[in-house]
DNA sequence: ACCTGAACACCGTTCAAGT
DNA sequence: ACCTGAACACCGTTCAAGT
């Protein structure tokens, strides 16, 4: 009874919480999970938080910074493969990188923003530290390990950015279809090498894993250039 | 005299050319060179072509397709290293990949759109064919060569996408500064591996070349997985 | 077939004014 | 210090109507 008589405005949105960076980012993550990153706009976010867009600028510098914060929050889901399994560093390393890639896969457009504005948050640092440690177990020189981590994470991010948008965006799917059609139509007069490599050029298979292994092998066997 | 008496409208924009896909793309390239890809919008382009935005949709499906067309036009600038130099396939391959990366570097935001909507135009096919042919000279199995090309071009594209926006976008620069600061501040308690690899983690040097060499070595020595 | 004006449904960001 | 309404300066895309 007394509940029924409460003012309507108090019951609709129970105790609108005070604005804060944390609350803003949490809300942004929620919108992204439900509707995708493209809906995480300042205006939409403000609407969700029951305020005007200008209010958000007290806590967030701009849209890019907001997206970076959302990304770091998500990196908490990456499995660092710290327990279980054998002690094969290669297997563990591939597992961590695959986990990272899958997280980005699940949240499509985020991978693209990761390529541009590299995260510098806690979760990203943990990931970098872990990949460094595993790679170092292979016995490669420190310079190669240090530069290699960059390459490994970049490949993972780029792969996710490429694939993920393809799944969502029909236009990107069309572009890919156009490319495979162009490759299939190749008669070998203008592009003999494409013709010669043709079945494999398009074939599936575990390219992600192969890509990581290529890098791990290459990193271990390629000295960094003499700085002179 | 007779010139002076010509109607003003005829002299301002001499013989406004008929709309066509080719003319639209050329104009888009011009705007991009002068002011950057972010200014290549349907509305701005229409304004430049002296028409309304709706008219463009007769020739171009959407903004993404327009950007893809601009990208392929630009790939004409890539040096395929077809003459001169020794006949060291590795050197030539690195030269082609570097040229591709530099073209994307010069036209920042384009690299990002290349990652998402892969070009399927003439110039892209020529590039793929050339990289395939050079890589094949190394004697690696066809499957490894075919899958390797993807990896090489992806790394080049991703590197350009990463670096390039950093140069332009002050926000991206800030993110990078934040990351290097975070790495420097590392005391080793939470992230021992970062601490251990610290000088090299941030050092300069020819990372682009090293990255290509890592891939070339890895591609040659890593068999593709058994498909079973 | 090609072209267009006008509209729909949005954006990010700033700034003067309020509490 | 924090918050806001309102404005500025844009977007992509569609559609009915014209030529």
Tab-separated table of C-alpha atoms (C1' of nucleotides) in Angstrom:
chain	number	residue	atom	x	y	z
A	1	UNK	CA	0.000	0.000	0.000
A	2	UNK	CA	2.596	2.501	1.064
A	3	UNK	CA	4.640	1.274	-1.872
A	4	UNK	CA	1.873	2.045	-4.295
A	5	UNK	CA	1.626	5.576	-3.061
A	6	UNK	CA	5.303	6.396	-3.708
A	7	UNK	CA	5.800	9.109	-6.290
A	8	UNK	CA	6.067	7.629	-9.751
A	9	UNK	CA	9.342	9.340	-10.553
A	10	UNK	CA	11.014	7.618	-7.596
A	11	UNK	CA	9.929	4.161	-8.714
A	12	UNK	CA	10.699	4.281	-12.453
A	13	UNK	CA	14.460	4.675	-12.129
A	14	UNK	CA	15.244	3.692	-8.562
A	15	UNK	CA	17.784	6.028	-6.988
A	16	UNK	CA	19.541	7.421	-10.061
A	17	UNK	CA	23.172	7.031	-9.045
A	18	UNK	CA	25.540	9.977	-9.049
A	19	UNK	CA	27.592	10.371	-12.188
A	20	UNK	CA	31.138	9.027	-11.985
A	21	UNK	CA	33.693	7.739	-14.419
A	22	UNK	CA	33.238	4.187	-13.216
A	23	UNK	CA	29.499	4.297	-13.557
A	24	UNK	CA	29.759	5.836	-17.009
A	25	UNK	CA	32.132	3.130	-18.212
A	26	UNK	CA	29.978	0.357	-16.716
A	27	UNK	CA	26.951	1.705	-18.498
A	28	UNK	CA	28.914	1.951	-21.725
A	29	UNK	CA	29.929	-1.706	-21.391
A	30	UNK	CA	26.321	-2.683	-20.827
A	31	UNK	CA	25.158	-0.849	-23.946
A	32	UNK	CA	27.966	-2.407	-25.974
A	33	UNK	CA	27.119	-5.928	-24.841
A	34	UNK	CA	23.465	-5.407	-25.658
A	35	UNK	CA	23.683	-3.426	-28.880
A	36	UNK	CA	27.267	-3.143	-30.069
A	37	UNK	CA	29.922	-0.462	-29.816
A	38	UNK	CA	28.385	1.693	-32.542
A	39	UNK	CA	25.575	2.473	-30.124
A	40	UNK	CA	27.988	3.641	-27.453
A	41	UNK	CA	27.790	7.317	-28.352
A	42	UNK	CA	27.969	10.251	-26.018
A	43	UNK	CA	24.370	11.148	-26.716
A	44	UNK	CA	23.005	7.655	-26.271
A	45	UNK	CA	25.046	7.123	-23.123
A	46	UNK	CA	23.804	10.409	-21.666
A	47	UNK	CA	20.249	9.359	-22.401
A	48	UNK	CA	20.814	6.065	-20.591
A	49	UNK	CA	22.250	7.959	-17.632
A	50	UNK	CA	19.345	10.361	-17.590
A	51	UNK	CA	21.359	13.463	-18.311
A	52	UNK	CA	22.608	15.586	-21.187
A	53	UNK	CA	25.678	14.715	-23.282
A	54	UNK	CA	27.600	17.716	-21.992
A	55	UNK	CA	27.637	16.239	-18.492
A	56	UNK	CA	29.786	13.308	-19.577
A	57	UNK	CA	32.658	15.568	-20.549
A	58	UNK	CA	33.373	16.164	-16.883
A	59	UNK	CA	34.579	12.538	-16.606
A	60	UNK	CA	35.558	11.503	-20.134
A	61	UNK	CA	37.702	13.526	-22.542
A	62	UNK	CA	36.084	12.294	-25.745
A	63	UNK	CA	34.568	9.308	-27.488
A	64	UNK	CA	37.926	7.680	-28.248
A	65	UNK	CA	38.903	7.711	-24.589
A	66	UNK	CA	35.550	6.245	-23.678
A	67	UNK	CA	36.000	3.384	-26.102
A	68	UNK	CA	39.511	2.735	-24.790
A	69	UNK	CA	38.125	2.451	-21.268
A	70	UNK	CA	35.467	0.004	-22.460
A	71	UNK	CA	38.163	-2.082	-24.120
A	72	UNK	CA	40.286	-2.319	-21.019
A	73	UNK	CA	37.267	-3.381	-18.994
A	74	UNK	CA	36.732	-6.181	-21.484
A	75	UNK	CA	40.316	-7.397	-21.379
A	76	UNK	CA	39.530	-8.689	-17.920
A	77	UNK	CA	37.919	-11.648	-19.678
A	78	UNK	CA	41.158	-12.837	-21.269
A	79	UNK	CA	42.336	-16.207	-19.935
A	80	UNK	CA	46.020	-15.895	-19.065
A	81	UNK	CA	46.377	-19.697	-18.860
A	82	UNK	CA	48.102	-19.451	-15.533
A	83	UNK	CA	47.098	-22.856	-14.232
A	84	UNK	CA	46.393	-26.344	-15.539
A	85	UNK	CA	47.727	-27.744	-18.772
A	86	UNK	CA	51.278	-29.015	-19.243
A	87	UNK	CA	54.218	-26.710	-18.884
A	88	UNK	CA	54.763	-26.332	-22.603
A	89	UNK	CA	55.282	-22.564	-22.903
A	90	UNK	CA	54.374	-22.631	-26.605
A	91	UNK	CA	50.990	-24.191	-26.001
A	92	UNK	CA	50.240	-21.795	-23.183
A	93	UNK	CA	51.306	-18.813	-25.242
A	94	UNK	CA	49.087	-19.829	-28.146
A	95	UNK	CA	46.240	-20.344	-25.675
A	96	UNK	CA	46.613	-16.845	-24.207
A	97	UNK	CA	46.797	-15.221	-27.626
A	98	UNK	CA	43.807	-17.204	-28.834
A	99	UNK	CA	41.826	-16.195	-25.774
A	100	UNK	CA	42.670	-12.541	-26.383
A	101	UNK	CA	41.611	-12.842	-30.007
A	102	UNK	CA	38.340	-14.534	-29.090
A	103	UNK	CA	37.463	-11.809	-26.615
A	104	UNK	CA	37.910	-9.238	-29.366
A	105	UNK	CA	35.974	-11.461	-31.763
A	106	UNK	CA	33.012	-11.489	-29.457
A	107	UNK	CA	32.929	-7.723	-29.272
A	108	UNK	CA	33.498	-6.811	-32.889
A	109	UNK	CA	34.152	-3.140	-33.424
A	110	UNK	CA	36.307	-2.907	-30.318
A	111	UNK	CA	39.273	-4.535	-32.021
A	112	UNK	CA	39.455	-1.675	-34.465
A	113	UNK	CA	39.627	0.918	-31.759
A	114	UNK	CA	42.334	-1.175	-30.050
A	115	UNK	CA	44.525	-0.881	-33.123
A	116	UNK	CA	44.325	2.856	-33.104
A	117	UNK	CA	44.344	3.818	-29.443
A	118	UNK	CA	46.372	1.161	-27.672
A	119	UNK	CA	45.024	0.458	-24.252
A	120	UNK	CA	47.283	1.244	-21.341
A	121	UNK	CA	45.020	-0.017	-18.598
A	122	UNK	CA	45.657	-2.637	-15.951
A	123	UNK	CA	44.276	-5.545	-17.877
A	124	UNK	CA	46.354	-4.756	-20.923
A	125	UNK	CA	49.536	-4.535	-18.873
A	126	UNK	CA	48.805	-7.912	-17.321
A	127	UNK	CA	48.377	-9.385	-20.773
A	128	UNK	CA	51.637	-7.897	-22.044
A	129	UNK	CA	53.482	-9.148	-18.978
A	130	UNK	CA	52.135	-12.649	-19.416
A	131	UNK	CA	52.974	-12.886	-23.111
A	132	UNK	CA	56.470	-11.566	-22.422
A	133	UNK	CA	57.039	-14.136	-19.688
A	134	UNK	CA	55.890	-17.061	-21.813
A	135	UNK	CA	57.844	-15.972	-24.852
A	136	UNK	CA	60.965	-15.488	-22.746
A	137	UNK	CA	60.789	-19.133	-21.648
A	138	UNK	CA	61.672	-20.067	-25.211
A	139	UNK	CA	65.157	-18.770	-24.582
A	140	UNK	CA	65.225	-16.068	-27.246
A	141	UNK	CA	67.303	-12.897	-26.639
A	142	UNK	CA	65.484	-10.176	-24.702
A	143	UNK	CA	65.361	-7.769	-27.658
A	144	UNK	CA	63.625	-10.313	-29.820
A	145	UNK	CA	61.162	-11.110	-27.051
A	146	UNK	CA	60.419	-7.448	-26.399
A	147	UNK	CA	59.794	-6.601	-30.043
A	148	UNK	CA	58.010	-9.891	-30.624
A	149	UNK	CA	55.264	-9.220	-28.102
A	150	UNK	CA	54.192	-6.205	-30.081
A	151	UNK	CA	54.017	-8.223	-33.245
A	152	UNK	CA	52.030	-11.033	-31.626
A	153	UNK	CA	49.442	-8.754	-30.060
A	154	UNK	CA	49.163	-6.710	-33.224
A	155	UNK	CA	48.442	-9.792	-35.311
A	156	UNK	CA	45.788	-10.932	-32.848
A	157	UNK	CA	44.154	-7.511	-32.818
A	158	UNK	CA	44.274	-7.093	-36.581
A	159	UNK	CA	42.821	-10.541	-37.172
A	160	UNK	CA	39.924	-9.762	-34.884
A	161	UNK	CA	39.377	-6.368	-36.483
A	162	UNK	CA	39.294	-7.952	-39.895
A	163	UNK	CA	37.091	-10.933	-39.217
A	164	UNK	CA	34.737	-9.419	-36.727
A	165	UNK	CA	33.389	-6.597	-38.794
A	166	UNK	CA	32.917	-9.039	-41.636
A	167	UNK	CA	30.450	-10.987	-39.513
A	168	UNK	CA	28.376	-7.963	-38.686
A	169	UNK	CA	28.657	-5.548	-41.519
A	170	UNK	CA	27.014	-6.836	-44.706
A	171	UNK	CA	29.066	-4.398	-46.776
A	172	UNK	CA	32.294	-5.931	-45.471
A	173	UNK	CA	30.945	-9.370	-46.311
A	174	UNK	CA	30.313	-8.177	-49.855
A	175	UNK	CA	33.881	-6.928	-50.173
A	176	UNK	CA	35.174	-10.321	-49.117
A	177	UNK	CA	32.905	-12.110	-51.543
A	178	UNK	CA	34.125	-9.791	-54.282
A	179	UNK	CA	37.713	-10.701	-53.451
A	180	UNK	CA	37.148	-14.466	-53.441
A	181	UNK	CA	35.228	-14.160	-56.695
A	182	UNK	CA	38.075	-12.178	-58.225
A	183	UNK	CA	40.560	-14.819	-57.096
A	184	UNK	CA	38.481	-17.689	-58.432
A	185	UNK	CA	37.976	-15.950	-61.762
A	186	UNK	CA	41.733	-15.689	-62.212
A	187	UNK	CA	42.806	-17.331	-65.483
A	188	UNK	CA	46.506	-16.873	-64.886
A	189	UNK	CA	47.315	-14.479	-67.703
A	190	UNK	CA	47.526	-11.347	-65.634
A	191	UNK	CA	48.243	-12.863	-62.253
A	192	UNK	CA	50.040	-16.178	-62.683
A	193	UNK	CA	51.129	-16.480	-59.052
A	194	UNK	CA	47.559	-16.136	-57.825
A	195	UNK	CA	46.511	-18.886	-60.208
A	196	UNK	CA	49.380	-21.103	-59.083
A	197	UNK	CA	48.510	-20.787	-55.380
A	198	UNK	CA	44.832	-20.822	-55.867
A	199	UNK	CA	43.248	-23.537	-53.789
A	200	UNK	CA	45.318	-22.728	-50.700
A	201	UNK	CA	44.837	-18.990	-51.081
A	202	UNK	CA	41.217	-19.344	-50.119
A	203	UNK	CA	41.193	-22.502	-48.030
A	204	UNK	CA	40.139	-22.498	-44.422
A	205	UNK	CA	42.006	-24.326	-41.697
A	206	UNK	CA	43.334	-23.025	-38.421
A	207	UNK	CA	44.995	-19.922	-39.782
A	208	UNK	CA	44.924	-18.163	-36.449
A	209	UNK	CA	46.996	-20.830	-34.743
A	210	UNK	CA	49.326	-21.124	-37.719
A	211	UNK	CA	49.815	-17.373	-37.709
A	212	UNK	CA	50.871	-17.391	-34.065
A	213	UNK	CA	53.255	-20.275	-34.673
A	214	UNK	CA	54.810	-18.526	-37.644
A	215	UNK	CA	55.494	-15.526	-35.461
A	216	UNK	CA	56.804	-17.509	-32.523
A	217	UNK	CA	59.205	-19.397	-34.788
A	218	UNK	CA	60.260	-16.239	-36.583
A	219	UNK	CA	60.766	-14.246	-33.407
A	220	UNK	CA	63.037	-16.923	-31.998
A	221	UNK	CA	65.187	-17.116	-35.104
A	222	UNK	CA	65.414	-13.529	-36.334
A	223	UNK	CA	67.955	-11.226	-34.667
A	224	UNK	CA	67.076	-7.563	-34.325
A	225	UNK	CA	69.112	-5.310	-36.627
A	226	UNK	CA	72.406	-3.824	-35.511
A	227	UNK	CA	71.721	-0.234	-34.433
A	228	UNK	CA	74.337	1.730	-36.349
B	1	UNK	CA	36.110	41.556	-74.404
B	2	UNK	CA	33.859	38.780	-75.558
B	3	UNK	CA	35.286	36.747	-72.691
B	4	UNK	CA	34.283	39.351	-70.190
B	5	UNK	CA	30.723	39.288	-71.412
B	6	UNK	CA	30.254	35.525	-70.915
B	7	UNK	CA	27.655	34.672	-68.328
B	8	UNK	CA	29.253	34.393	-64.906
B	9	UNK	CA	27.811	30.974	-64.182
B	10	UNK	CA	29.566	29.520	-67.225
B	11	UNK	CA	32.948	30.827	-66.158
B	12	UNK	CA	32.966	29.952	-62.463
B	13	UNK	CA	32.906	26.185	-62.897
B	14	UNK	CA	33.871	25.531	-66.482
B	15	UNK	CA	31.713	22.809	-68.049
B	16	UNK	CA	30.606	20.893	-64.968
B	17	UNK	CA	31.315	17.305	-66.054
B	18	UNK	CA	28.588	14.681	-66.061
B	19	UNK	CA	28.439	12.526	-62.950
B	20	UNK	CA	30.092	9.109	-63.284
B	21	UNK	CA	31.670	6.631	-60.934
B	22	UNK	CA	35.130	7.430	-62.211
B	23	UNK	CA	34.693	11.150	-61.760
B	24	UNK	CA	33.266	10.674	-58.296
B	25	UNK	CA	36.218	8.530	-57.190
B	26	UNK	CA	38.744	10.964	-58.692
B	27	UNK	CA	37.156	13.823	-56.820
B	28	UNK	CA	37.169	11.777	-53.622
B	29	UNK	CA	40.897	11.105	-54.052
B	30	UNK	CA	41.521	14.811	-54.547
B	31	UNK	CA	39.661	15.725	-51.385
B	32	UNK	CA	41.508	13.027	-49.457
B	33	UNK	CA	44.926	14.229	-50.612
B	34	UNK	CA	44.079	17.796	-49.721
B	35	UNK	CA	42.210	17.342	-46.475
B	36	UNK	CA	42.278	13.723	-45.348
B	37	UNK	CA	39.859	10.833	-45.591
B	38	UNK	CA	37.637	12.114	-42.809
B	39	UNK	CA	36.546	14.893	-45.134
B	40	UNK	CA	35.534	12.415	-47.836
B	41	UNK	CA	31.876	12.259	-46.855
B	42	UNK	CA	28.909	11.865	-49.145
B	43	UNK	CA	27.726	15.345	-48.345
B	44	UNK	CA	31.060	17.051	-48.835
B	45	UNK	CA	31.701	15.126	-52.040
B	46	UNK	CA	28.287	16.070	-53.394
B	47	UNK	CA	29.012	19.697	-52.605
B	48	UNK	CA	32.310	19.485	-54.489
B	49	UNK	CA	30.482	17.925	-57.440
B	50	UNK	CA	27.837	20.604	-57.355
B	51	UNK	CA	24.928	18.289	-56.618
B	52	UNK	CA	23.007	16.793	-53.731
B	53	UNK	CA	24.205	13.776	-51.717
B	54	UNK	CA	21.358	11.601	-52.991
B	55	UNK	CA	22.756	11.775	-56.521
B	56	UNK	CA	25.895	9.895	-55.553
B	57	UNK	CA	23.944	6.803	-54.582
B	58	UNK	CA	23.327	6.109	-58.267
B	59	UNK	CA	27.032	5.252	-58.633
B	60	UNK	CA	28.233	4.307	-55.167
B	61	UNK	CA	26.479	1.941	-52.771
B	62	UNK	CA	27.623	3.607	-49.550
B	63	UNK	CA	30.491	5.347	-47.824
B	64	UNK	CA	32.446	2.144	-47.191
B	65	UNK	CA	32.424	1.238	-50.869
B	66	UNK	CA	33.550	4.740	-51.737
B	67	UNK	CA	36.502	4.492	-49.375
B	68	UNK	CA	37.432	1.085	-50.786
B	69	UNK	CA	37.519	2.573	-54.272
B	70	UNK	CA	39.732	5.412	-53.073
B	71	UNK	CA	42.090	2.893	-51.498
B	72	UNK	CA	42.457	0.858	-54.657
B	73	UNK	CA	43.190	3.994	-56.634
B	74	UNK	CA	45.990	4.735	-54.200
B	75	UNK	CA	47.514	1.283	-54.397
B	76	UNK	CA	48.648	2.248	-57.876
B	77	UNK	CA	51.492	4.083	-56.135
B	78	UNK	CA	53.010	0.939	-54.641
B	79	UNK	CA	56.429	0.088	-56.077
B	80	UNK	CA	56.451	-3.593	-57.017
B	81	UNK	CA	60.268	-3.605	-57.321
B	82	UNK	CA	60.118	-5.263	-60.686
B	83	UNK	CA	63.368	-3.880	-62.028
B	84	UNK	CA	66.788	-2.893	-60.751
B	85	UNK	CA	68.379	-4.192	-57.568
B	86	UNK	CA	69.958	-7.605	-57.201
B	87	UNK	CA	67.939	-10.730	-57.602
B	88	UNK	CA	67.707	-11.421	-53.912
B	89	UNK	CA	64.018	-12.286	-53.532
B	90	UNK	CA	64.065	-11.441	-49.834
B	91	UNK	CA	65.318	-7.925	-50.392
B	92	UNK	CA	62.785	-7.346	-53.127
B	93	UNK	CA	59.969	-8.716	-51.016
B	94	UNK	CA	60.852	-6.484	-48.098
B	95	UNK	CA	61.038	-3.540	-50.517
B	96	UNK	CA	57.560	-4.204	-51.913
B	97	UNK	CA	56.042	-4.598	-48.465
B	98	UNK	CA	57.772	-1.468	-47.227
B	99	UNK	CA	56.516	0.481	-50.237
B	100	UNK	CA	52.968	-0.709	-49.556
B	101	UNK	CA	53.256	0.292	-45.914
B	102	UNK	CA	54.637	3.729	-46.796
B	103	UNK	CA	51.767	4.408	-49.184
B	104	UNK	CA	49.330	3.672	-46.389
B	105	UNK	CA	51.408	5.751	-43.993
B	106	UNK	CA	51.115	8.750	-46.243
B	107	UNK	CA	47.350	8.490	-46.320
B	108	UNK	CA	46.579	7.757	-42.720
B	109	UNK	CA	42.988	6.786	-42.149
B	110	UNK	CA	42.902	4.665	-45.287
B	111	UNK	CA	44.834	1.825	-43.690
B	112	UNK	CA	42.060	1.347	-41.179
B	113	UNK	CA	39.435	0.990	-43.829
B	114	UNK	CA	41.720	-1.477	-45.653
B	115	UNK	CA	41.680	-3.753	-42.621
B	116	UNK	CA	37.939	-3.907	-42.549
B	117	UNK	CA	36.890	-3.927	-46.193
B	118	UNK	CA	39.674	-5.664	-48.045
B	119	UNK	CA	40.193	-4.181	-51.449
B	120	UNK	CA	39.540	-6.441	-54.393
B	121	UNK	CA	40.538	-4.017	-57.125
B	122	UNK	CA	43.151	-4.373	-59.836
B	123	UNK	CA	45.963	-2.770	-57.942
B	124	UNK	CA	45.412	-4.961	-54.923
B	125	UNK	CA	45.434	-8.117	-57.036
B	126	UNK	CA	48.704	-7.044	-58.655
B	127	UNK	CA	50.213	-6.556	-55.220
B	128	UNK	CA	49.054	-9.968	-53.998
B	129	UNK	CA	50.396	-11.636	-57.122
B	130	UNK	CA	53.766	-9.975	-56.729
B	131	UNK	CA	54.159	-10.876	-53.069
B	132	UNK	CA	53.139	-14.464	-53.816
B	133	UNK	CA	55.689	-14.741	-56.624
B	134	UNK	CA	58.550	-13.372	-54.525
B	135	UNK	CA	57.719	-15.482	-51.505
B	136	UNK	CA	57.468	-18.594	-53.680
B	137	UNK	CA	61.063	-18.058	-54.853
B	138	UNK	CA	62.160	-18.911	-51.342
B	139	UNK	CA	61.148	-22.497	-52.027
B	140	UNK	CA	58.527	-22.860	-49.294
B	141	UNK	CA	55.553	-25.205	-49.869
B	142	UNK	CA	52.627	-23.595	-51.698
B	143	UNK	CA	50.280	-23.765	-48.712
B	144	UNK	CA	52.716	-21.856	-46.548
B	145	UNK	CA	53.231	-19.276	-49.275
B	146	UNK	CA	49.494	-18.845	-49.842
B	147	UNK	CA	48.688	-18.385	-46.169
B	148	UNK	CA	51.808	-16.327	-45.624
B	149	UNK	CA	50.827	-13.598	-48.054
B	150	UNK	CA	47.792	-12.828	-45.982
B	151	UNK	CA	49.851	-12.539	-42.865
B	152	UNK	CA	52.432	-10.276	-44.498
B	153	UNK	CA	49.903	-7.867	-45.953
B	154	UNK	CA	47.915	-7.842	-42.748
B	155	UNK	CA	50.969	-6.894	-40.716
B	156	UNK	CA	51.803	-4.105	-43.142
B	157	UNK	CA	48.251	-2.777	-43.056
B	158	UNK	CA	47.933	-3.012	-39.299
B	159	UNK	CA	51.253	-1.271	-38.743
B	160	UNK	CA	50.161	1.590	-40.944
B	161	UNK	CA	46.769	1.799	-39.262
B	162	UNK	CA	48.435	1.943	-35.875
B	163	UNK	CA	51.206	4.401	-36.558
B	164	UNK	CA	49.444	6.661	-38.960
B	165	UNK	CA	46.564	7.725	-36.803
B	166	UNK	CA	49.017	8.360	-34.012
B	167	UNK	CA	50.660	11.037	-36.124
B	168	UNK	CA	47.420	12.840	-36.837
B	169	UNK	CA	45.131	12.263	-33.941
B	170	UNK	CA	46.337	13.972	-30.761
B	171	UNK	CA	44.152	11.639	-28.693
B	172	UNK	CA	45.949	8.595	-30.109
B	173	UNK	CA	49.258	10.226	-29.302
B	174	UNK	CA	48.094	10.687	-25.735
B	175	UNK	CA	47.189	7.013	-25.459
B	176	UNK	CA	50.648	6.049	-26.632
B	177	UNK	CA	52.278	8.426	-24.182
B	178	UNK	CA	50.138	6.940	-21.440
B	179	UNK	CA	51.346	3.467	-22.352
B	180	UNK	CA	55.033	4.367	-22.422
B	181	UNK	CA	54.629	6.189	-19.130
B	182	UNK	CA	52.940	3.147	-17.632
B	183	UNK	CA	55.780	0.931	-18.855
B	184	UNK	CA	58.465	3.216	-17.519
B	185	UNK	CA	56.763	3.498	-14.157
B	186	UNK	CA	56.845	-0.262	-13.770
B	187	UNK	CA	58.647	-1.256	-10.585
B	188	UNK	CA	58.532	-4.959	-11.239
B	189	UNK	CA	56.292	-6.059	-8.391
B	190	UNK	CA	53.141	-6.489	-10.403
B	191	UNK	CA	54.642	-6.993	-13.831
B	192	UNK	CA	58.105	-8.503	-13.519
B	193	UNK	CA	58.411	-9.473	-17.179
B	194	UNK	CA	57.723	-5.919	-18.315
B	195	UNK	CA	60.425	-4.675	-15.957
B	196	UNK	CA	62.863	-7.312	-17.216
B	197	UNK	CA	62.382	-6.405	-20.880
B	198	UNK	CA	62.117	-2.742	-20.318
B	199	UNK	CA	64.599	-0.872	-22.403
B	200	UNK	CA	63.919	-2.942	-25.524
B	201	UNK	CA	60.167	-2.827	-25.059
B	202	UNK	CA	60.157	0.854	-25.937
B	203	UNK	CA	63.266	1.206	-28.093
B	204	UNK	CA	63.102	2.336	-31.678
B	205	UNK	CA	65.004	0.692	-34.499
B	206	UNK	CA	63.771	-0.682	-37.771
B	207	UNK	CA	60.865	-2.653	-36.374
B	208	UNK	CA	59.022	-2.656	-39.675
B	209	UNK	CA	61.825	-4.458	-41.483
B	210	UNK	CA	62.389	-6.806	-38.574
B	211	UNK	CA	58.692	-7.635	-38.515
B	212	UNK	CA	58.724	-8.601	-42.168
B	213	UNK	CA	61.831	-10.726	-41.692
B	214	UNK	CA	60.297	-12.501	-38.719
B	215	UNK	CA	57.317	-13.407	-40.856
B	216	UNK	CA	59.346	-14.479	-43.864
B	217	UNK	CA	61.487	-16.739	-41.687
B	218	UNK	CA	58.482	-18.118	-39.843
B	219	UNK	CA	56.474	-18.737	-43.000
B	220	UNK	CA	59.323	-20.725	-44.512
B	221	UNK	CA	59.769	-22.906	-41.474
B	222	UNK	CA	56.250	-23.494	-40.163
B	223	UNK	CA	54.160	-26.193	-41.840
B	224	UNK	CA	50.414	-25.641	-42.077
B	225	UNK	CA	48.395	-27.919	-39.780
B	226	UNK	CA	47.185	-31.302	-40.954
B	227	UNK	CA	43.535	-30.921	-41.988
B	228	UNK	CA	41.878	-33.815	-40.193
C	1	DA	C1'	17.511	5.979	-66.290
C	2	DC	C1'	19.201	9.534	-63.926
C	3	DC	C1'	18.946	13.218	-60.796
C	4	DT	C1'	17.199	15.963	-56.914
C	5	DG	C1'	15.028	18.556	-52.630
C	6	DA	C1'	13.705	17.638	-48.559
C	7	DA	C1'	13.326	15.000	-44.771
C	8	DC	C1'	14.473	11.472	-41.075
C	9	DA	C1'	17.255	10.182	-37.649
C	10	DC	C1'	21.083	10.741	-35.918
C	11	DC	C1'	26.339	12.436	-34.506
C	12	DG	C1'	30.557	15.119	-31.219
C	13	DT	C1'	31.675	18.963	-28.856
C	14	DT	C1'	31.424	23.666	-26.790
C	15	DC	C1'	29.818	27.270	-23.964
C	16	DA	C1'	27.302	30.335	-21.154
C	17	DA	C1'	24.490	29.853	-17.406
C	18	DG	C1'	23.013	27.798	-13.403
C	19	DT	C1'	23.422	25.126	-8.670
D	1	DA	C1'	33.146	21.774	-8.688
D	2	DC	C1'	29.719	19.799	-11.043
D	3	DC	C1'	25.967	19.782	-14.105
D	4	DT	C1'	22.990	21.347	-17.879
D	5	DG	C1'	20.093	23.374	-22.054
D	6	DA	C1'	20.808	24.878	-26.098
D	7	DA	C1'	23.301	25.598	-29.927
D	8	DC	C1'	26.822	24.863	-33.732
D	9	DA	C1'	28.278	22.282	-37.241
D	10	DC	C1'	28.024	18.453	-39.073
D	11	DC	C1'	26.766	13.108	-40.580
D	12	DG	C1'	24.446	8.722	-43.907
D	13	DT	C1'	20.666	7.312	-46.217
D	14	DT	C1'	15.917	7.160	-48.142
D	15	DC	C1'	12.103	8.498	-50.843
D	16	DA	C1'	8.738	10.772	-53.547
D	17	DA	C1'	8.878	13.664	-57.214
D	18	DG	C1'	10.684	15.434	-61.228
D	19	DT	C1'	13.259	15.351	-66.029
